Amino acid sequence: MRQSQVVSLEDVAPTLLALLGWKRPSFYQGNNILETAKSRSPSIVLLETYRPEAAEDRFGGVFYPWHLIFTPTTNKIELYHLQNDPGERNNFDLTRINNPEVKLLAQKVMETALKILNEKEETSLDPQALEMLKSLGYIK
């Protein structure tokens, strides 16, 4: 079965378990893709990446066709229309977009970012892990 909705990697395991008829563990965060496809309600997929594995902490979300990225250290918000701009070259000005989907996406991304940043503990890498990440090109 082919699905056109945006899904997360977290959705794979719950979907496979449902197909096998097995009970889903309570700690799984994803959704059964087949159930969300039946509901026809669009979903928001939240994204996040953190330092030191990435250059900066970033939070994002996809509410197709919109992709929003928030970088807290610079307070920068990027907004792209994936259907018209799959290469993400044209950043929309969020303040000029009067679209309920975009507003909901921005709200969810900001809520998630604030929650995570308030709970996040700063981590440091040992020299060996730092060298490995440098050699792999993840950090400079």
PDB file of C-alpha atoms in Angstrom:
ATOM      1  CA  MET A   1       0.000   0.000   0.000  1.00  0.00           C
ATOM      2  CA  ARG A   2       1.418   3.367  -1.014  1.00  0.00           C
ATOM      3  CA  GLN A   3       0.882   6.385   1.262  1.00  0.00           C
ATOM      4  CA  SER A   4       1.317  10.029   0.283  1.00  0.00           C
ATOM      5  CA  GLN A   5       1.250  11.567   3.759  1.00  0.00           C
ATOM      6  CA  VAL A   6       4.344  12.776   5.585  1.00  0.00           C
ATOM      7  CA  VAL A   7       5.436  10.275   8.216  1.00  0.00           C
ATOM      8  CA  SER A   8       8.278   9.864  10.666  1.00  0.00           C
ATOM      9  CA  LEU A   9      10.708   7.021  11.217  1.00  0.00           C
ATOM     10  CA  GLU A  10       8.980   6.674  14.600  1.00  0.00           C
ATOM     11  CA  ASP A  11       5.879   5.526  12.684  1.00  0.00           C
ATOM     12  CA  VAL A  12       7.515   2.448  11.138  1.00  0.00           C
ATOM     13  CA  ALA A  13       7.576   0.189  14.214  1.00  0.00           C
ATOM     14  CA  PRO A  14       3.954   0.857  15.316  1.00  0.00           C
ATOM     15  CA  THR A  15       2.794   0.217  11.744  1.00  0.00           C
ATOM     16  CA  LEU A  16       4.705  -3.058  11.458  1.00  0.00           C
ATOM     17  CA  LEU A  17       3.401  -4.220  14.842  1.00  0.00           C
ATOM     18  CA  ALA A  18      -0.168  -3.448  13.756  1.00  0.00           C
ATOM     19  CA  LEU A  19       0.318  -5.395  10.524  1.00  0.00           C
ATOM     20  CA  LEU A  20       1.569  -8.362  12.559  1.00  0.00           C
ATOM     21  CA  GLY A  21      -1.345  -8.025  14.965  1.00  0.00           C
ATOM     22  CA  TRP A  22       0.950  -7.425  17.928  1.00  0.00           C
ATOM     23  CA  LYS A  23       0.293  -5.039  20.787  1.00  0.00           C
ATOM     24  CA  ARG A  24       2.106  -1.722  20.636  1.00  0.00           C
ATOM     25  CA  PRO A  25       4.323  -0.931  23.670  1.00  0.00           C
ATOM     26  CA  SER A  26       3.164   2.132  25.610  1.00  0.00           C
ATOM     27  CA  PHE A  27       6.519   3.898  25.223  1.00  0.00           C
ATOM     28  CA  TYR A  28       6.334   4.034  21.408  1.00  0.00           C
ATOM     29  CA  GLN A  29       5.894   7.603  20.204  1.00  0.00           C
ATOM     30  CA  GLY A  30       5.008   7.024  16.561  1.00  0.00           C
ATOM     31  CA  ASN A  31       1.665   6.316  14.932  1.00  0.00           C
ATOM     32  CA  ASN A  32       0.301   3.452  12.883  1.00  0.00           C
ATOM     33  CA  ILE A  33       0.525   4.925   9.371  1.00  0.00           C
ATOM     34  CA  LEU A  34      -2.425   2.860   8.159  1.00  0.00           C
ATOM     35  CA  GLU A  35      -4.676   4.324  10.871  1.00  0.00           C
ATOM     36  CA  THR A  36      -3.617   7.912  10.196  1.00  0.00           C
ATOM     37  CA  ALA A  37      -4.188   7.349   6.463  1.00  0.00           C
ATOM     38  CA  LYS A  38      -7.783   6.299   7.186  1.00  0.00           C
ATOM     39  CA  SER A  39      -8.451   9.439   9.212  1.00  0.00           C
ATOM     40  CA  ARG A  40      -7.317  11.621   6.298  1.00  0.00           C
ATOM     41  CA  SER A  41      -6.276  14.303   8.764  1.00  0.00           C
ATOM     42  CA  PRO A  42      -2.896  15.801   7.892  1.00  0.00           C
ATOM     43  CA  SER A  43      -0.207  15.355  10.481  1.00  0.00           C
ATOM     44  CA  ILE A  44       2.766  17.373  11.648  1.00  0.00           C
ATOM     45  CA  VAL A  45       6.101  15.585  11.790  1.00  0.00           C
ATOM     46  CA  LEU A  46       8.460  17.247  14.261  1.00  0.00           C
ATOM     47  CA  LEU A  47      12.238  17.261  13.733  1.00  0.00           C
ATOM     48  CA  GLU A  48      15.160  18.098  15.990  1.00  0.00           C
ATOM     49  CA  THR A  49      18.950  18.068  15.981  1.00  0.00           C
ATOM     50  CA  TYR A  50      21.336  19.006  18.773  1.00  0.00           C
ATOM     51  CA  ARG A  51      24.842  20.196  19.501  1.00  0.00           C
ATOM     52  CA  PRO A  52      27.520  18.840  19.637  1.00  0.00           C
ATOM     53  CA  GLU A  53      26.522  16.349  16.932  1.00  0.00           C
ATOM     54  CA  ALA A  54      25.248  19.272  14.841  1.00  0.00           C
ATOM     55  CA  ALA A  55      26.616  22.800  14.558  1.00  0.00           C
ATOM     56  CA  GLU A  56      23.574  24.218  16.397  1.00  0.00           C
ATOM     57  CA  ASP A  57      20.413  23.012  18.091  1.00  0.00           C
ATOM     58  CA  ARG A  58      17.615  23.159  15.534  1.00  0.00           C
ATOM     59  CA  PHE A  59      13.942  22.299  15.653  1.00  0.00           C
ATOM     60  CA  GLY A  60      11.605  21.881  12.754  1.00  0.00           C
ATOM     61  CA  GLY A  61       8.385  20.482  11.502  1.00  0.00           C
ATOM     62  CA  VAL A  62       6.750  19.389   8.296  1.00  0.00           C
ATOM     63  CA  PHE A  63       3.050  19.995   7.753  1.00  0.00           C
ATOM     64  CA  TYR A  64       3.014  19.248   4.062  1.00  0.00           C
ATOM     65  CA  PRO A  65       3.643  21.217   1.955  1.00  0.00           C
ATOM     66  CA  TRP A  66       5.284  23.470   4.574  1.00  0.00           C
ATOM     67  CA  HIS A  67       8.671  22.888   6.244  1.00  0.00           C
ATOM     68  CA  LEU A  68       9.615  25.182   9.122  1.00  0.00           C
ATOM     69  CA  ILE A  69      13.070  25.265  10.787  1.00  0.00           C
ATOM     70  CA  PHE A  70      13.831  27.176  13.993  1.00  0.00           C
ATOM     71  CA  THR A  71      17.386  27.850  15.230  1.00  0.00           C
ATOM     72  CA  PRO A  72      17.160  29.108  18.845  1.00  0.00           C
ATOM     73  CA  THR A  73      20.724  30.483  19.111  1.00  0.00           C
ATOM     74  CA  THR A  74      20.101  32.933  16.271  1.00  0.00           C
ATOM     75  CA  ASN A  75      16.310  33.122  16.697  1.00  0.00           C
ATOM     76  CA  LYS A  76      16.132  32.377  12.973  1.00  0.00           C
ATOM     77  CA  ILE A  77      13.012  30.879  11.412  1.00  0.00           C
ATOM     78  CA  GLU A  78      13.080  29.400   7.933  1.00  0.00           C
ATOM     79  CA  LEU A  79       9.906  28.482   6.069  1.00  0.00           C
ATOM     80  CA  TYR A  80       9.804  26.564   2.806  1.00  0.00           C
ATOM     81  CA  HIS A  81       7.011  25.333   0.541  1.00  0.00           C
ATOM     82  CA  LEU A  82       8.150  21.806  -0.347  1.00  0.00           C
ATOM     83  CA  GLN A  83       5.738  21.289  -3.223  1.00  0.00           C
ATOM     84  CA  ASN A  84       6.834  24.440  -5.081  1.00  0.00           C
ATOM     85  CA  ASP A  85      10.410  24.519  -3.753  1.00  0.00           C
ATOM     86  CA  PRO A  86      11.662  20.989  -2.974  1.00  0.00           C
ATOM     87  CA  GLY A  87      15.263  22.254  -2.881  1.00  0.00           C
ATOM     88  CA  GLU A  88      14.363  24.710  -0.099  1.00  0.00           C
ATOM     89  CA  ARG A  89      15.931  27.737  -1.783  1.00  0.00           C
ATOM     90  CA  ASN A  90      13.180  30.332  -1.216  1.00  0.00           C
ATOM     91  CA  ASN A  91      12.696  31.151   2.454  1.00  0.00           C
ATOM     92  CA  PHE A  92       9.283  32.713   3.142  1.00  0.00           C
ATOM     93  CA  ASP A  93       8.879  35.538   5.633  1.00  0.00           C
ATOM     94  CA  LEU A  94       6.776  33.930   8.360  1.00  0.00           C
ATOM     95  CA  THR A  95       5.281  37.281   9.392  1.00  0.00           C
ATOM     96  CA  ARG A  96       3.784  37.755   5.919  1.00  0.00           C
ATOM     97  CA  ILE A  97       2.148  34.335   5.702  1.00  0.00           C
ATOM     98  CA  ASN A  98      -1.486  34.305   6.831  1.00  0.00           C
ATOM     99  CA  ASN A  99      -2.084  30.583   6.635  1.00  0.00           C
ATOM    100  CA  PRO A 100      -3.650  28.570   9.488  1.00  0.00           C
ATOM    101  CA  GLU A 101      -1.517  25.505   8.688  1.00  0.00           C
ATOM    102  CA  VAL A 102       1.689  27.542   8.894  1.00  0.00           C
ATOM    103  CA  LYS A 103       0.564  29.174  12.136  1.00  0.00           C
ATOM    104  CA  LEU A 104      -0.205  25.760  13.653  1.00  0.00           C
ATOM    105  CA  LEU A 105       3.144  24.399  12.444  1.00  0.00           C
ATOM    106  CA  ALA A 106       5.032  27.359  13.935  1.00  0.00           C
ATOM    107  CA  GLN A 107       3.159  26.982  17.222  1.00  0.00           C
ATOM    108  CA  LYS A 108       3.944  23.243  17.475  1.00  0.00           C
ATOM    109  CA  VAL A 109       7.628  23.718  16.594  1.00  0.00           C
ATOM    110  CA  MET A 110       8.050  26.560  19.109  1.00  0.00           C
ATOM    111  CA  GLU A 111       6.237  24.649  21.875  1.00  0.00           C
ATOM    112  CA  THR A 112       8.433  21.617  21.249  1.00  0.00           C
ATOM    113  CA  ALA A 113      11.625  23.684  21.152  1.00  0.00           C
ATOM    114  CA  LEU A 114      10.813  25.498  24.402  1.00  0.00           C
ATOM    115  CA  LYS A 115       9.887  22.283  26.191  1.00  0.00           C
ATOM    116  CA  ILE A 116      13.041  20.481  25.083  1.00  0.00           C
ATOM    117  CA  LEU A 117      15.379  23.412  25.729  1.00  0.00           C
ATOM    118  CA  ASN A 118      13.960  23.878  29.233  1.00  0.00           C
ATOM    119  CA  GLU A 119      14.567  20.203  30.021  1.00  0.00           C
ATOM    120  CA  LYS A 120      17.857  19.778  28.150  1.00  0.00           C
ATOM    121  CA  GLU A 121      21.084  19.320  30.032  1.00  0.00           C
ATOM    122  CA  GLU A 122      24.276  20.525  28.397  1.00  0.00           C
ATOM    123  CA  THR A 123      26.465  17.622  27.350  1.00  0.00           C
ATOM    124  CA  SER A 124      30.140  17.468  26.593  1.00  0.00           C
ATOM    125  CA  LEU A 125      32.014  14.946  24.514  1.00  0.00           C
ATOM    126  CA  ASP A 126      35.111  13.108  25.496  1.00  0.00           C
ATOM    127  CA  PRO A 127      38.153  13.877  23.264  1.00  0.00           C
ATOM    128  CA  GLN A 128      37.884  10.554  21.419  1.00  0.00           C
ATOM    129  CA  ALA A 129      34.219  11.085  20.469  1.00  0.00           C
ATOM    130  CA  LEU A 130      34.974  14.684  19.481  1.00  0.00           C
ATOM    131  CA  GLU A 131      37.780  13.530  17.176  1.00  0.00           C
ATOM    132  CA  MET A 132      35.531  10.888  15.623  1.00  0.00           C
ATOM    133  CA  LEU A 133      32.789  13.445  14.867  1.00  0.00           C
ATOM    134  CA  LYS A 134      35.393  15.774  13.340  1.00  0.00           C
ATOM    135  CA  SER A 135      36.799  12.997  11.154  1.00  0.00           C
ATOM    136  CA  LEU A 136      33.294  12.169   9.933  1.00  0.00           C
ATOM    137  CA  GLY A 137      32.668  15.821   9.056  1.00  0.00           C
ATOM    138  CA  TYR A 138      29.872  16.405  11.573  1.00  0.00           C
ATOM    139  CA  ILE A 139      31.744  19.187  13.357  1.00  0.00           C
ATOM    140  CA  LYS A 140      34.683  21.417  12.441  1.00  0.00           C
TER     141      LYS A 140
END
